Amino acid sequence: MALPVIPANVRTIALVGIDGSGKTTQARRLAADLAAAGLPAVYRQNAGGRRWFGRLAERFGRRDAEDLIGRRAMLFAESLLRWLAIARTLLRRAARREIAVMDRYAVCQFASLRARGARPAAERFARLAYRLLPRPDVTFLLTTDPAAAQVRIDRRGYDHETMEYLTSVTAAYRGLPEYPGFVVIDGNGSPDEVAAAIRAQLAALTRPVRQPAPRRRRLQARTVVLAGAPLVAGVAALGWQLAETF
């Protein structure tokens, strides 16, 4: 299989989808293939901490993360931790001039909020915080049959998702306003077939290269983000917590 070729303006590639869709496998594989092609590509995971909280819950004899700290608190922690993970990745990308292959992105949190029954105000406040983070240059949505995804999850053995949730989050991705901008990939095939589809779509990208801003303007913008992002994110998160309370 030929090594992937991508346009020079593509610096952030996100792979999103339901649990068991293969996004982690494909993100790792794509980053490795791009690096083998001589590009400064790295794999970055933007987890929300749910698995860690799940392991902690087991230690305390609880069923899962939500049973340990509550649904609202878990959604709050997940949104905040994912925001911090993405922000850290973007800063690394800027400092090291690398191509970041993202395992999950902001839209994963929006879909999770919808699938887990959060109030609309929760998504609004989450979007306010995530608005500070630029959208990926390309977002691949791996679509997988929920039944097949559940088999994959059970096979890996360290977590479990109900069919109800997997079905709900599948519908949530399709209902997001960002959905028309996704590059949809059939994730039901073999890892080789999915990887080939992703490579073909990357090679077909024809968006014009964005002209870089003057260096001074770029530095000013970066300073504003570094100074203001944590404050705005904290305010948004607090507002979300209050919205969920009432």
XYZ file of C-alpha atoms in Angstrom, residues 76-232:
157
model
C -18.165 18.055 33.497
C -14.835 16.331 34.188
C -14.825 14.690 30.752
C -15.434 17.977 28.943
C -12.771 19.808 30.916
C -10.118 17.084 30.586
C -10.725 16.709 26.848
C -10.493 20.494 26.383
C -7.155 20.552 28.201
C -5.861 17.594 26.184
C -6.749 19.224 22.867
C -5.305 22.586 23.915
C -2.037 20.910 24.934
C -1.875 19.074 21.611
C -2.455 22.264 19.622
C 0.270 24.074 21.549
C 2.687 21.239 20.881
C 1.759 21.272 17.224
C 2.447 25.009 16.976
C 5.715 24.823 18.884
C 7.073 21.768 17.088
C 5.522 22.438 13.660
C 4.151 18.930 13.558
C 1.144 17.307 11.932
C -1.182 16.209 14.723
C -3.282 13.110 14.103
C -6.005 13.487 16.705
C -7.733 10.544 18.325
C -11.051 12.289 19.165
C -11.809 16.020 19.085
C -14.359 18.530 20.371
C -17.242 17.011 18.387
C -16.790 13.788 20.374
C -17.759 15.694 23.502
C -20.792 17.268 21.874
C -21.980 13.854 20.714
C -21.347 12.383 24.169
C -23.381 15.111 25.829
C -26.316 14.464 23.518
C -26.138 10.690 23.834
C -25.939 10.808 27.626
C -28.962 13.058 27.940
C -27.322 16.308 29.028
C -29.466 19.408 28.867
C -29.094 21.710 25.838
C -27.512 24.342 28.092
C -24.664 21.925 28.811
C -23.773 21.660 25.130
C -24.067 25.425 24.684
C -21.563 26.101 27.443
C -19.276 23.331 26.233
C -19.313 24.848 22.754
C -18.447 28.225 24.246
C -15.310 26.771 25.802
C -14.333 24.674 22.775
C -14.862 27.630 20.430
C -11.389 28.811 21.426
C -9.922 25.722 19.778
C -9.666 25.783 15.966
C -11.428 23.122 13.960
C -9.258 20.378 12.441
C -8.207 20.770 8.826
C -9.978 17.495 8.134
C -12.228 15.365 10.339
C -12.813 11.706 9.521
C -15.980 10.220 10.984
C -15.682 6.449 11.176
C -19.205 5.040 10.950
C -19.651 1.569 12.390
C -22.693 -0.579 13.059
C -23.368 -0.385 16.824
C -23.576 -4.176 17.101
C -20.170 -4.603 15.460
C -18.742 -1.832 17.646
C -20.005 -3.545 20.782
C -18.310 -6.792 19.757
C -15.019 -4.930 19.321
C -15.375 -3.224 22.701
C -16.099 -6.493 24.483
C -13.194 -8.135 22.669
C -10.673 -5.600 23.956
C -11.887 -6.388 27.458
C -11.255 -3.259 29.499
C -14.643 -1.509 29.217
C -18.219 -1.993 28.059
C -20.885 0.115 26.366
C -24.573 -0.685 26.095
C -26.257 -1.030 22.744
C -28.588 1.791 23.746
C -25.696 4.193 24.235
C -23.879 3.152 21.059
C -27.068 3.640 19.057
C -27.703 7.016 20.684
C -24.206 8.332 20.067
C -24.346 7.154 16.440
C -27.456 9.284 15.965
C -25.845 12.150 17.902
C -22.896 12.367 15.495
C -25.255 12.511 12.537
C -27.271 15.266 14.174
C -24.341 17.574 14.923
C -24.164 20.823 12.934
C -20.579 19.877 12.033
C -21.696 16.656 10.350
C -21.822 18.053 6.766
C -18.142 18.925 7.058
C -17.046 15.430 8.085
C -15.336 13.036 5.699
C -17.382 9.915 6.370
C -15.483 6.612 6.306
C -17.112 3.187 6.527
C -15.531 1.707 9.635
C -17.108 -1.731 9.257
C -14.358 -3.069 7.010
C -11.020 -4.575 7.932
C -8.306 -2.275 9.325
C -6.547 -2.385 5.925
C -9.731 -1.432 4.076
C -10.466 1.461 6.422
C -6.861 2.685 6.224
C -6.999 2.590 2.422
C -10.205 4.652 2.415
C -8.646 7.264 4.692
C -5.544 7.487 2.504
C -7.639 7.897 -0.631
C -9.615 10.741 0.932
C -6.451 12.476 2.119
C -4.940 12.251 -1.346
C -8.124 13.732 -2.829
C -8.079 16.857 -0.673
C -7.772 19.936 -2.851
C -8.390 22.789 -0.454
C -6.127 25.805 -1.122
C -3.205 26.386 1.177
C -3.950 29.108 3.689
C -1.573 32.053 3.589
C 0.312 32.427 6.890
C -0.301 35.591 8.859
C 2.593 37.923 9.666
C 4.747 36.577 12.488
C 3.865 39.386 14.884
C 0.144 38.794 14.400
C 0.559 35.063 14.935
C 2.449 35.636 18.171
C -0.170 38.097 19.411
C -2.974 35.660 18.660
C -1.142 32.837 20.402
C -0.566 35.017 23.471
C -4.251 35.896 23.663
C -5.230 32.241 23.479
C -2.733 31.181 26.124
C -3.821 33.938 28.482
C -7.565 33.858 27.943
C -8.402 30.249 27.184
C -8.159 28.823 30.714
C -10.230 31.686 32.120
C -12.984 31.429 29.523
